[in-house]
Every structure is written in structure tokens, then in C-alpha cells.
Short mmCIF file of N, CA, C and O in Angstrom, two decimals:
data_model
loop_
_atom_site.label_atom_id
_atom_site.label_comp_id
_atom_site.label_asym_id
_atom_site.label_seq_id
_atom_site.Cartn_x
_atom_site.Cartn_y
_atom_site.Cartn_z
N UNK A 6 -36.06 -53.61 -164.91
CA UNK A 6 -36.04 -52.21 -164.51
C UNK A 6 -35.81 -51.95 -163.35
O UNK A 6 -34.74 -51.28 -162.77
N UNK A 7 -36.68 -53.01 -162.39
CA UNK A 7 -36.02 -52.90 -161.11
C UNK A 7 -34.84 -53.42 -160.45
O UNK A 7 -34.01 -52.79 -159.63
N UNK A 8 -34.73 -54.35 -161.11
CA UNK A 8 -33.07 -55.01 -160.89
C UNK A 8 -32.03 -53.83 -161.24
O UNK A 8 -31.04 -53.90 -160.64
N UNK A 9 -32.07 -53.09 -162.18
CA UNK A 9 -31.26 -51.95 -162.76
C UNK A 9 -31.07 -51.00 -161.40
O UNK A 9 -30.24 -50.40 -161.01
N UNK A 10 -32.51 -50.53 -160.96
CA UNK A 10 -32.54 -49.55 -159.94
C UNK A 10 -32.01 -50.19 -158.56
O UNK A 10 -31.03 -49.40 -158.12
N UNK A 11 -31.99 -51.31 -158.38
CA UNK A 11 -31.23 -51.78 -156.98
C UNK A 11 -29.86 -51.73 -157.25
O UNK A 11 -29.19 -51.61 -156.41
N UNK A 12 -29.24 -52.34 -158.67
CA UNK A 12 -27.99 -52.23 -158.50
C UNK A 12 -27.60 -50.67 -158.54
O UNK A 12 -26.31 -50.73 -157.86
N UNK A 13 -28.14 -49.80 -159.25
CA UNK A 13 -27.44 -48.48 -159.10
C UNK A 13 -27.71 -47.98 -157.81
O UNK A 13 -26.63 -47.22 -157.31
N UNK A 14 -28.90 -48.23 -156.98
CA UNK A 14 -28.54 -47.81 -155.62
C UNK A 14 -27.65 -48.36 -154.72
O UNK A 14 -26.69 -47.80 -153.95
N UNK A 15 -27.23 -49.77 -155.10
CA UNK A 15 -26.04 -50.47 -154.39
C UNK A 15 -24.80 -49.53 -154.76
O UNK A 15 -23.77 -49.41 -153.77
N UNK A 16 -24.40 -49.10 -156.02
CA UNK A 16 -23.50 -48.46 -156.48
C UNK A 16 -23.38 -47.29 -155.79
O UNK A 16 -22.31 -46.53 -155.55
N UNK A 17 -24.44 -46.65 -155.80
CA UNK A 17 -24.59 -45.23 -155.10
C UNK A 17 -24.02 -45.30 -153.74
O UNK A 17 -23.14 -44.42 -153.27
N UNK A 18 -24.44 -46.31 -152.97
CA UNK A 18 -24.34 -46.45 -151.61
C UNK A 18 -22.84 -46.66 -151.50
O UNK A 18 -22.09 -46.00 -150.54
N UNK A 19 -22.21 -47.71 -151.97
CA UNK A 19 -20.91 -47.67 -152.19
C UNK A 19 -19.97 -46.77 -152.61
O UNK A 19 -18.85 -46.58 -151.58
N UNK A 20 -20.24 -45.93 -153.43
CA UNK A 20 -19.53 -44.73 -153.75
C UNK A 20 -19.69 -43.77 -152.60
O UNK A 20 -18.67 -43.01 -152.21
N UNK A 21 -20.86 -43.41 -152.07
CA UNK A 21 -20.96 -42.65 -150.98
C UNK A 21 -20.00 -43.03 -149.75
O UNK A 21 -19.66 -42.08 -148.93
N UNK A 22 -20.27 -44.41 -149.45
CA UNK A 22 -19.44 -44.81 -148.17
C UNK A 22 -17.55 -44.63 -148.57
O UNK A 22 -17.03 -44.22 -147.56
N UNK A 23 -17.37 -44.88 -149.73
CA UNK A 23 -15.95 -44.96 -150.10
C UNK A 23 -15.52 -43.28 -149.77
O UNK A 23 -14.64 -43.10 -149.49
N UNK A 24 -16.38 -42.62 -150.66
CA UNK A 24 -16.34 -40.98 -150.29
C UNK A 24 -16.07 -40.61 -149.06
O UNK A 24 -15.55 -39.57 -148.89
N UNK A 25 -16.84 -41.22 -148.31
CA UNK A 25 -16.89 -40.34 -146.78
C UNK A 25 -15.78 -41.12 -146.07
O UNK A 25 -15.50 -40.98 -144.98
N UNK A 26 -15.00 -42.10 -146.71
CA UNK A 26 -13.73 -42.76 -146.08
C UNK A 26 -14.28 -43.82 -145.23
O UNK A 26 -13.37 -44.37 -144.22
N UNK A 27 -15.29 -44.31 -145.57
CA UNK A 27 -15.72 -45.62 -144.70
C UNK A 27 -15.61 -46.97 -145.43
O UNK A 27 -15.90 -46.89 -146.57
N UNK A 28 -14.53 -47.81 -145.06
CA UNK A 28 -14.23 -49.04 -145.58
C UNK A 28 -14.82 -50.24 -145.25
O UNK A 28 -15.60 -50.24 -144.25
N UNK A 29 -15.23 -50.98 -146.10
CA UNK A 29 -16.27 -52.12 -145.78
C UNK A 29 -15.33 -52.95 -144.61
O UNK A 29 -14.25 -52.75 -144.66
N UNK A 30 -16.19 -53.73 -143.69
CA UNK A 30 -15.74 -54.41 -142.82
C UNK A 30 -14.61 -55.39 -143.10
O UNK A 30 -13.50 -55.50 -142.21
N UNK A 31 -14.66 -55.98 -144.17
CA UNK A 31 -13.71 -56.96 -144.60
C UNK A 31 -12.43 -56.18 -145.00
O UNK A 31 -11.08 -56.76 -144.78
N UNK A 32 -12.17 -54.93 -145.53
CA UNK A 32 -11.15 -54.54 -145.77
C UNK A 32 -10.62 -53.68 -144.47
O UNK A 32 -9.13 -53.76 -144.34
N UNK A 33 -11.23 -53.46 -143.45
CA UNK A 33 -10.76 -53.10 -141.93
C UNK A 33 -10.02 -54.33 -141.46
O UNK A 33 -9.03 -54.27 -141.12
N UNK A 34 -10.69 -55.38 -141.73
CA UNK A 34 -10.08 -56.64 -140.81
C UNK A 34 -9.02 -56.98 -141.39
O UNK A 34 -8.01 -57.46 -140.95
N UNK A 35 -8.81 -57.11 -142.98
CA UNK A 35 -7.56 -57.14 -143.62
C UNK A 35 -6.41 -55.93 -143.32
O UNK A 35 -5.04 -56.59 -143.15
N UNK A 36 -6.78 -55.12 -143.03
CA UNK A 36 -5.68 -53.93 -142.71
C UNK A 36 -5.10 -54.42 -141.26
O UNK A 36 -3.91 -54.51 -141.31
N UNK A 37 -6.01 -54.81 -140.51
CA UNK A 37 -5.23 -55.08 -139.10
C UNK A 37 -4.51 -56.29 -139.14
O UNK A 37 -3.43 -56.63 -138.36
N UNK A 38 -5.16 -57.21 -140.04
CA UNK A 38 -4.36 -58.44 -140.18
C UNK A 38 -2.90 -58.17 -140.77
O UNK A 38 -1.95 -58.74 -140.20
N UNK A 39 -2.69 -57.33 -141.69
CA UNK A 39 -1.69 -56.98 -142.12
C UNK A 39 -0.86 -56.01 -141.36
O UNK A 39 0.60 -56.53 -141.21
N UNK A 40 -1.24 -55.40 -140.55
CA UNK A 40 -0.43 -54.85 -139.64
C UNK A 40 0.09 -55.63 -138.69
O UNK A 40 1.20 -55.42 -138.52
N UNK A 41 -0.75 -56.71 -138.28
CA UNK A 41 -0.07 -57.64 -137.10
C UNK A 41 1.05 -58.51 -137.86
O UNK A 41 1.55 -58.65 -137.04
N UNK A 42 0.66 -58.67 -138.97
CA UNK A 42 1.75 -59.81 -139.73
C UNK A 42 3.12 -58.95 -139.76
O UNK A 42 4.09 -59.35 -139.51
N UNK A 43 2.79 -57.66 -140.24
CA UNK A 43 4.21 -56.89 -140.54
C UNK A 43 4.76 -56.55 -139.23
O UNK A 43 6.14 -56.69 -139.11
N UNK A 44 4.31 -56.25 -138.27
CA UNK A 44 4.46 -55.92 -136.94
C UNK A 44 5.41 -57.18 -136.08
O UNK A 44 6.43 -57.32 -136.06
N UNK A 45 4.52 -58.41 -136.32
CA UNK A 45 5.14 -59.78 -135.62
C UNK A 45 6.29 -60.35 -136.47
O UNK A 45 7.05 -61.37 -135.92
N UNK A 46 6.09 -60.10 -137.91
CA UNK A 46 7.02 -60.59 -138.68
C UNK A 46 8.59 -59.95 -138.65
O UNK A 46 9.24 -60.96 -139.09
N UNK A 47 8.68 -58.92 -138.06
CA UNK A 47 9.97 -58.42 -137.69
C UNK A 47 10.27 -58.77 -136.30
O UNK A 47 11.16 -58.07 -135.71
N UNK A 48 9.73 -59.69 -135.56
CA UNK A 48 10.12 -59.84 -134.41
C UNK A 48 11.41 -60.39 -134.15
O UNK A 48 11.82 -61.30 -135.04
N UNK A 49 12.24 -60.15 -132.89
CA UNK A 49 13.51 -60.46 -132.67
C UNK A 49 13.48 -61.49 -131.95
O UNK A 49 12.70 -61.37 -130.76
N UNK A 50 13.96 -62.73 -132.10
CA UNK A 50 14.23 -63.98 -130.84
C UNK A 50 15.37 -63.37 -130.21
O UNK A 50 16.42 -62.81 -130.53
N UNK A 51 15.12 -63.91 -128.76
CA UNK A 51 15.93 -63.72 -127.49
C UNK A 51 15.89 -65.03 -126.73
O UNK A 51 14.84 -65.48 -126.94
N UNK A 52 16.83 -65.19 -125.70
CA UNK A 52 16.57 -66.30 -124.74
C UNK A 52 16.66 -65.70 -123.24
O UNK A 52 18.09 -64.77 -123.30
N UNK A 53 16.06 -65.88 -122.35
CA UNK A 53 16.31 -65.26 -121.09
C UNK A 53 16.95 -66.64 -120.35
O UNK A 53 16.26 -67.89 -120.53
N UNK A 54 18.05 -66.31 -119.51
CA UNK A 54 18.69 -67.54 -118.76
C UNK A 54 18.28 -66.94 -117.51
O UNK A 54 18.58 -65.91 -116.86
N UNK A 55 17.89 -67.85 -116.54
CA UNK A 55 17.65 -67.40 -115.16
C UNK A 55 18.47 -66.72 -114.33
O UNK A 55 19.76 -67.12 -114.57
N UNK A 56 18.04 -65.50 -113.73
CA UNK A 56 18.86 -64.92 -112.98
C UNK A 56 18.07 -64.03 -111.67
O UNK A 56 16.96 -63.71 -112.05
N UNK A 57 18.74 -64.23 -110.68
CA UNK A 57 17.90 -63.66 -109.49
C UNK A 57 17.52 -62.08 -109.72
O UNK A 57 16.45 -61.52 -109.33
N UNK A 58 18.47 -61.52 -110.59
CA UNK A 58 18.09 -60.14 -110.66
C UNK A 58 17.45 -59.95 -112.09
O UNK A 58 17.61 -60.62 -113.10
N UNK A 59 16.91 -58.48 -112.58
CA UNK A 59 16.55 -58.35 -113.85
C UNK A 59 17.66 -58.40 -114.79
O UNK A 59 18.78 -58.21 -114.88
N UNK A 60 17.23 -58.87 -116.05
CA UNK A 60 18.16 -58.73 -117.08
C UNK A 60 17.62 -57.63 -118.01
O UNK A 60 16.48 -57.89 -118.40
N UNK A 61 18.76 -56.84 -118.98
CA UNK A 61 18.04 -56.10 -119.72
C UNK A 61 18.80 -56.51 -121.39
O UNK A 61 19.98 -57.21 -121.43
N UNK A 62 17.69 -56.27 -121.99
CA UNK A 62 18.08 -56.64 -123.65
C UNK A 62 18.07 -55.16 -124.26
O UNK A 62 17.05 -54.74 -124.33
N UNK A 63 18.76 -54.97 -125.19
CA UNK A 63 18.95 -53.82 -126.04
C UNK A 63 20.04 -52.88 -125.80
O UNK A 63 21.18 -53.16 -125.00
N UNK A 64 20.17 -51.85 -126.30
CA UNK A 64 18.82 -50.83 -126.50
C UNK A 64 18.58 -51.07 -128.24
O UNK A 64 19.48 -51.36 -128.86
N UNK A 65 17.17 -51.10 -128.20
CA UNK A 65 16.65 -50.88 -129.52
C UNK A 65 15.88 -49.59 -129.66
O UNK A 65 15.78 -48.74 -129.01
N UNK A 66 15.52 -49.42 -131.03
CA UNK A 66 14.79 -48.41 -131.41
C UNK A 66 13.71 -48.75 -132.08
O UNK A 66 13.66 -49.74 -132.92
N UNK A 67 12.75 -48.23 -131.78
CA UNK A 67 11.07 -48.40 -132.22
C UNK A 67 10.95 -48.00 -133.71
O UNK A 67 11.93 -47.18 -134.18
N UNK A 68 10.39 -48.63 -134.28
CA UNK A 68 10.22 -48.53 -135.83
C UNK A 68 8.56 -48.31 -136.37
O UNK A 68 7.85 -48.40 -135.16
N UNK A 69 8.36 -47.80 -137.13
CA UNK A 69 6.91 -47.85 -137.75
C UNK A 69 6.27 -49.13 -138.11
O UNK A 69 5.17 -49.18 -138.39
N UNK A 70 7.04 -50.15 -137.92
CA UNK A 70 6.53 -51.50 -138.18
C UNK A 70 5.35 -51.91 -136.84
O UNK A 70 4.49 -52.57 -137.19
N UNK A 71 5.85 -51.42 -135.72
CA UNK A 71 4.63 -51.59 -134.78
C UNK A 71 4.57 -50.23 -134.03
O UNK A 71 5.18 -49.45 -134.00
N UNK A 72 3.08 -50.27 -133.67
CA UNK A 72 2.94 -49.18 -132.83
C UNK A 72 2.86 -49.45 -131.18
O UNK A 72 3.23 -48.15 -130.50
N UNK A 73 3.45 -50.27 -130.93
CA UNK A 73 3.56 -51.14 -129.35
C UNK A 73 4.99 -51.66 -129.31
O UNK A 73 5.51 -52.16 -130.11
N UNK A 74 5.29 -51.99 -128.11
CA UNK A 74 6.50 -52.99 -127.72
C UNK A 74 5.61 -54.15 -127.36
O UNK A 74 4.98 -54.02 -126.41
N UNK A 75 6.08 -55.20 -127.86
CA UNK A 75 5.36 -56.68 -127.69
C UNK A 75 6.27 -57.61 -127.30
O UNK A 75 7.27 -57.69 -127.69
N UNK A 76 5.86 -58.58 -126.42
CA UNK A 76 6.72 -59.89 -126.32
C UNK A 76 5.80 -61.14 -126.02
O UNK A 76 4.52 -61.00 -125.84
N UNK A 77 6.18 -62.25 -126.48
CA UNK A 77 5.67 -63.27 -126.30
C UNK A 77 6.96 -64.40 -126.12
O UNK A 77 7.99 -64.32 -126.92
N UNK A 78 6.34 -65.55 -125.14
CA UNK A 78 7.30 -66.73 -124.86
C UNK A 78 7.25 -67.70 -125.80
O UNK A 78 5.99 -68.01 -126.46
N UNK A 79 8.18 -68.21 -126.37
CA UNK A 79 8.24 -69.46 -127.37
C UNK A 79 8.77 -70.66 -126.29
O UNK A 79 9.66 -70.89 -126.20
N UNK A 80 7.70 -71.49 -125.85
CA UNK A 80 7.93 -72.68 -125.01
C UNK A 80 6.73 -73.60 -124.90
O UNK A 80 5.62 -72.82 -125.01
N UNK A 81 7.17 -74.72 -124.67
CA UNK A 81 6.21 -75.92 -124.55
C UNK A 81 5.93 -76.22 -122.99
O UNK A 81 4.93 -76.84 -122.78
N UNK A 82 6.72 -75.50 -122.04
CA UNK A 82 6.51 -75.77 -120.58
C UNK A 82 5.22 -74.99 -120.14
O UNK A 82 5.20 -73.81 -120.05
N UNK A 83 4.09 -75.50 -119.60
CA UNK A 83 3.13 -74.97 -119.17
C UNK A 83 3.58 -74.34 -117.67
O UNK A 83 4.29 -74.95 -116.96
N UNK A 84 2.88 -72.95 -117.42
CA UNK A 84 3.23 -72.47 -116.15
C UNK A 84 4.75 -71.61 -116.26
O UNK A 84 5.00 -71.06 -115.49
N UNK A 85 5.22 -71.40 -117.34
CA UNK A 85 6.50 -70.59 -117.61
C UNK A 85 6.08 -69.03 -117.92
O UNK A 85 5.23 -68.70 -118.96
N UNK A 86 6.27 -68.35 -117.07
CA UNK A 86 6.05 -66.82 -117.68
C UNK A 86 7.49 -66.02 -117.46
O UNK A 86 7.93 -66.32 -116.41
N UNK A 87 7.44 -64.58 -118.05
CA UNK A 87 8.50 -63.79 -117.98
C UNK A 87 7.71 -62.53 -117.16
O UNK A 87 6.68 -62.10 -117.92
N UNK A 88 8.34 -61.71 -116.66
CA UNK A 88 7.95 -60.32 -116.08
C UNK A 88 8.61 -59.68 -117.01
O UNK A 88 9.77 -59.61 -117.30
N UNK A 89 8.04 -58.48 -117.59
CA UNK A 89 8.72 -57.51 -118.70
C UNK A 89 8.19 -55.98 -118.10
O UNK A 89 7.20 -56.05 -118.13
N UNK A 90 9.17 -55.16 -118.50
CA UNK A 90 8.89 -53.78 -118.44
C UNK A 90 9.78 -53.15 -119.65
O UNK A 90 10.97 -53.85 -120.25
N UNK A 91 9.72 -51.80 -120.10
CA UNK A 91 10.60 -50.95 -121.03
C UNK A 91 10.95 -49.94 -120.25
O UNK A 91 10.43 -49.40 -119.52
N UNK A 92 12.30 -49.66 -120.47
CA UNK A 92 12.95 -48.44 -119.97
C UNK A 92 13.43 -47.49 -121.06
O UNK A 92 13.90 -48.04 -121.75
N UNK A 93 12.71 -46.40 -121.17
CA UNK A 93 13.16 -45.28 -122.38
C UNK A 93 14.37 -44.46 -121.96
O UNK A 93 14.39 -43.66 -121.17
N UNK A 94 15.47 -45.16 -122.57
CA UNK A 94 16.71 -44.98 -121.83
C UNK A 94 16.89 -43.36 -121.94
O UNK A 94 18.10 -43.00 -121.43
N UNK A 95 16.55 -42.54 -123.06
CA UNK A 95 16.85 -41.37 -123.15
C UNK A 95 16.18 -40.42 -122.24
O UNK A 95 16.34 -39.19 -122.23
N UNK A 96 15.37 -40.99 -121.44
CA UNK A 96 14.52 -40.34 -120.68
C UNK A 96 14.48 -40.83 -118.71
O UNK A 96 14.40 -39.54 -118.11
N UNK A 97 14.72 -41.81 -118.86
CA UNK A 97 14.54 -42.30 -117.36
C UNK A 97 15.56 -43.70 -117.22
O UNK A 97 15.93 -44.24 -118.21
N UNK A 98 15.69 -44.23 -116.05
CA UNK A 98 16.54 -45.44 -115.70
C UNK A 98 15.26 -46.30 -115.19
O UNK A 98 15.69 -47.32 -114.94
N UNK A 99 14.04 -45.95 -114.88
CA UNK A 99 12.98 -46.57 -114.42
C UNK A 99 12.33 -47.27 -115.66
O UNK A 99 11.87 -46.66 -116.55
N UNK A 100 11.56 -48.46 -115.10
CA UNK A 100 10.42 -49.05 -116.04
C UNK A 100 9.22 -47.94 -116.40
O UNK A 100 8.95 -47.33 -115.69
N UNK A 101 8.58 -48.40 -117.56
CA UNK A 101 7.56 -47.69 -117.82
C UNK A 101 6.24 -48.06 -116.79
O UNK A 101 6.55 -48.89 -116.08
N UNK A 102 5.18 -47.52 -117.18
CA UNK A 102 4.12 -47.72 -116.25
C UNK A 102 4.48 -47.91 -114.87
O UNK A 102 3.82 -48.89 -114.05
N UNK A 103 4.65 -46.70 -114.41
CA UNK A 103 4.96 -46.77 -113.04
C UNK A 103 5.91 -47.48 -112.35
O UNK A 103 5.88 -47.84 -111.33
N UNK A 104 7.05 -47.98 -113.27
CA UNK A 104 8.12 -48.73 -112.55
C UNK A 104 7.35 -49.84 -112.26
O UNK A 104 8.03 -50.82 -111.48
N UNK A 105 6.56 -50.55 -113.06
CA UNK A 105 5.79 -51.89 -112.77
C UNK A 105 6.19 -52.91 -113.85
O UNK A 105 6.54 -52.40 -114.97
N UNK A 106 6.46 -54.23 -113.57
CA UNK A 106 6.41 -55.15 -114.45
C UNK A 106 5.16 -55.98 -114.81
O UNK A 106 4.32 -55.71 -114.06
N UNK A 107 4.92 -56.40 -115.88
CA UNK A 107 3.72 -56.96 -116.45
C UNK A 107 4.19 -58.43 -116.71
O UNK A 107 5.25 -58.54 -117.44
N UNK A 108 3.45 -59.41 -116.48
CA UNK A 108 3.66 -60.85 -116.66
C UNK A 108 3.48 -61.09 -118.15
O UNK A 108 2.10 -61.02 -118.57
N UNK A 109 4.12 -62.12 -118.66
CA UNK A 109 3.85 -62.36 -120.07
C UNK A 109 4.01 -63.89 -120.40
O UNK A 109 4.85 -64.55 -119.81
N UNK A 110 3.08 -64.50 -121.29
CA UNK A 110 3.29 -66.00 -121.42
C UNK A 110 3.47 -66.33 -122.95
O UNK A 110 3.94 -65.13 -123.76
N UNK A 111 2.71 -67.08 -123.51
CA UNK A 111 2.88 -67.47 -125.12
C UNK A 111 2.15 -66.96 -126.00
O UNK A 111 2.37 -66.74 -127.09
N UNK A 112 1.26 -65.70 -125.50
CA UNK A 112 0.49 -65.03 -126.62
C UNK A 112 1.23 -63.84 -126.48
O UNK A 112 1.71 -63.42 -125.57
N UNK A 113 0.80 -63.37 -127.63
CA UNK A 113 1.62 -61.51 -127.93
C UNK A 113 1.04 -60.88 -126.73
O UNK A 113 -0.27 -60.78 -126.58
N UNK A 114 1.92 -60.07 -125.95
CA UNK A 114 1.29 -59.13 -125.11
C UNK A 114 1.95 -57.92 -125.15
O UNK A 114 3.25 -57.76 -125.81
N UNK A 115 1.45 -56.79 -124.83
CA UNK A 115 2.12 -55.24 -124.84
C UNK A 115 2.70 -55.13 -123.63
O UNK A 115 2.18 -55.23 -122.76
N UNK A 116 3.90 -54.79 -123.97
CA UNK A 116 4.78 -53.96 -122.91
C UNK A 116 4.73 -52.63 -122.57
O UNK A 116 4.59 -52.01 -121.55
N UNK A 117 4.18 -51.76 -123.69
CA UNK A 117 4.41 -50.41 -123.94
C UNK A 117 3.55 -49.93 -125.06
O UNK A 117 3.73 -50.85 -126.15
N UNK A 118 2.59 -49.30 -125.00
CA UNK A 118 1.71 -48.98 -125.64
C UNK A 118 1.96 -47.51 -126.49
O UNK A 118 2.52 -46.68 -125.82
N UNK A 119 1.62 -47.32 -127.77
CA UNK A 119 1.47 -45.92 -128.40
C UNK A 119 2.84 -45.21 -128.27
O UNK A 119 3.24 -44.13 -127.79
N UNK A 120 4.08 -46.14 -128.77
CA UNK A 120 5.53 -45.62 -128.48
C UNK A 120 5.93 -44.65 -129.88
O UNK A 120 5.65 -45.73 -130.87
N UNK A 121 6.35 -43.87 -129.90
CA UNK A 121 6.83 -43.00 -131.02
C UNK A 121 7.94 -43.72 -131.83
O UNK A 121 8.65 -44.35 -131.15
N UNK A 122 8.10 -43.66 -133.08
CA UNK A 122 9.15 -44.35 -134.05
C UNK A 122 10.35 -43.44 -133.57
O UNK A 122 10.00 -42.37 -133.43
N UNK A 123 11.40 -44.07 -133.55
CA UNK A 123 12.55 -43.80 -133.07
C UNK A 123 12.98 -43.73 -131.54
O UNK A 123 13.95 -43.04 -131.55
N UNK A 124 11.95 -44.24 -130.73
CA UNK A 124 12.45 -44.07 -129.46
C UNK A 124 13.36 -44.90 -129.04
O UNK A 124 13.23 -46.24 -129.64
N UNK A 125 14.12 -44.75 -128.36
CA UNK A 125 15.25 -45.97 -127.68
C UNK A 125 14.82 -46.53 -126.45
O UNK A 125 14.22 -45.88 -125.53
N UNK A 126 15.07 -47.98 -126.48
CA UNK A 126 14.59 -48.42 -125.19
C UNK A 126 15.46 -50.02 -124.98
O UNK A 126 15.84 -50.41 -125.65
N UNK A 127 15.42 -50.00 -123.78
CA UNK A 127 15.63 -51.64 -123.18
C UNK A 127 14.46 -52.43 -122.63
O UNK A 127 13.51 -51.80 -122.31
N UNK A 128 14.54 -53.62 -122.94
CA UNK A 128 13.52 -54.39 -122.29
C UNK A 128 14.22 -55.20 -120.94
O UNK A 128 15.27 -55.87 -121.22
N UNK A 129 13.39 -54.94 -119.94
CA UNK A 129 14.12 -55.48 -118.67
C UNK A 129 13.19 -56.72 -118.28
O UNK A 129 12.03 -56.51 -118.31
N UNK A 130 13.71 -57.95 -118.07
CA UNK A 130 12.85 -59.01 -117.76
C UNK A 130 13.40 -59.86 -116.77
O UNK A 130 14.71 -59.66 -116.19
N UNK A 131 12.44 -60.33 -115.93
CA UNK A 131 12.85 -61.17 -114.85
C UNK A 131 12.07 -62.43 -114.81
O UNK A 131 10.82 -62.62 -115.47
N UNK A 132 12.63 -63.49 -114.26
CA UNK A 132 11.59 -64.74 -114.08
C UNK A 132 10.23 -64.40 -113.30
O UNK A 132 10.26 -63.91 -111.95
N UNK A 133 9.39 -64.85 -113.54
CA UNK A 133 7.93 -64.80 -113.01
C UNK A 133 8.27 -66.07 -111.59
O UNK A 133 8.05 -65.53 -110.49
N UNK A 134 8.78 -66.99 -111.81
CA UNK A 134 9.23 -67.87 -110.62
C UNK A 134 10.44 -68.76 -111.40
O UNK A 134 11.00 -68.43 -112.41
N UNK A 135 10.66 -69.60 -110.51
CA UNK A 135 12.13 -70.72 -110.70
C UNK A 135 11.88 -71.44 -111.92
O UNK A 135 12.93 -72.11 -112.46
N UNK A 136 10.81 -71.66 -112.38
CA UNK A 136 10.27 -72.70 -113.41
C UNK A 136 11.26 -71.94 -114.94
O UNK A 136 11.11 -72.68 -115.87
N UNK A 137 11.27 -70.57 -114.78
CA UNK A 137 11.78 -69.83 -115.94
C UNK A 137 13.20 -69.94 -115.98
O UNK A 137 14.13 -68.94 -115.43
N UNK A 138 13.73 -71.12 -116.60
CA UNK A 138 15.26 -71.28 -116.47
C UNK A 138 16.03 -70.75 -117.97
O UNK A 138 16.62 -69.92 -117.71
N UNK A 139 15.59 -71.23 -119.07
CA UNK A 139 16.19 -70.99 -120.22
C UNK A 139 14.83 -70.78 -121.00
O UNK A 139 14.25 -71.63 -121.53
N UNK A 140 14.43 -69.53 -121.36
CA UNK A 140 13.15 -69.52 -122.09
C UNK A 140 13.49 -68.55 -123.08
O UNK A 140 14.05 -67.42 -123.18
N UNK A 141 13.02 -69.10 -124.41
CA UNK A 141 12.99 -68.48 -125.68
C UNK A 141 11.93 -67.35 -126.04
O UNK A 141 10.82 -68.00 -125.17
N UNK A 142 12.26 -66.38 -126.19
CA UNK A 142 10.93 -65.35 -126.35
C UNK A 142 11.25 -64.35 -127.52
O UNK A 142 12.31 -64.40 -128.21
N UNK A 143 10.19 -63.64 -127.81
CA UNK A 143 10.40 -63.09 -129.17
C UNK A 143 9.73 -61.44 -128.63
O UNK A 143 9.02 -61.39 -127.66
N UNK A 144 10.39 -60.35 -129.18
CA UNK A 144 9.75 -59.15 -128.91
C UNK A 144 9.60 -58.28 -130.47
O UNK A 144 10.29 -58.78 -131.35
N UNK A 145 8.63 -57.75 -130.56
CA UNK A 145 8.11 -56.87 -131.70
C UNK A 145 8.07 -55.46 -131.41
O UNK A 145 7.48 -55.18 -130.58
N UNK A 146 8.78 -54.60 -131.98
CA UNK A 146 8.77 -53.14 -131.93
C UNK A 146 8.57 -52.47 -132.91
O UNK A 146 8.97 -52.70 -134.09
#
């Protein structure tokens, strides 16, 4: 009898949580993982060739696949980085974030956050230093 009450209480608690819109932690982690896979799964490969001036890539259009515009380098050379910013071409000719660049390496990093779907942009990139001669990288948007 006690075992049945414990089981019934657990079912009641689970139903109450689901009714309140609270998902178990494992479901939340799984949803985050799926979002990351779908965002980065659509990443576009590009190559940067050293230039003393900034190089622009695009025009691209954001999608529902990602909430942000992300970049990561694909390189085995330690100490190679690229500086990047986003220009929202329908509104300005300047970089986002106060016309500032952010430095990026081999981990996924965000260049612009909370970008609306259907936004047109170019990715502006320049070398962090002269070590960045021919650098493969990806963007996800």
C-alpha cells in the first residue's frame, strides 16, 4: 500500500510539473543540445587570406536555425585568431557592437546576439596578427 501511494505521489508531481510547463532537466539539456547541433550543423565554411584591410564575406540572411551569428576557426596552428564583426547592411555600413571587432579562435564564439530571422548582414574579418595567413573558418547563422 505504501509503495502504491509513493508511486501515485510521484505521478501526481510529474503531472503537476508538466502541467505547469516545467520540463525535467534532462529534457532541457537535450533541447539545448539539439539547438546547438541544428545551428552549427548548418555552418558555412569559408577561408580567410591575409590582407592588411578587413575582408567582407556575404551578404547573408539570418535564419531560424540560429539565434546568433557565430564563428569558429578550423586550424591546428596555435595562436592564430581572427577579429570579426557583423554589418547589418540594410541599416548601416558600420560594425555592430559600437563598430568594434571581437577576437575569435577555434571555439564557437558569438559575433552578434539575438538577431531577428531574415536580417541581411556581411561578416567583416581581419587578421588578429600576421600569423593568420590562410585560415579556414565557419560561420553559423
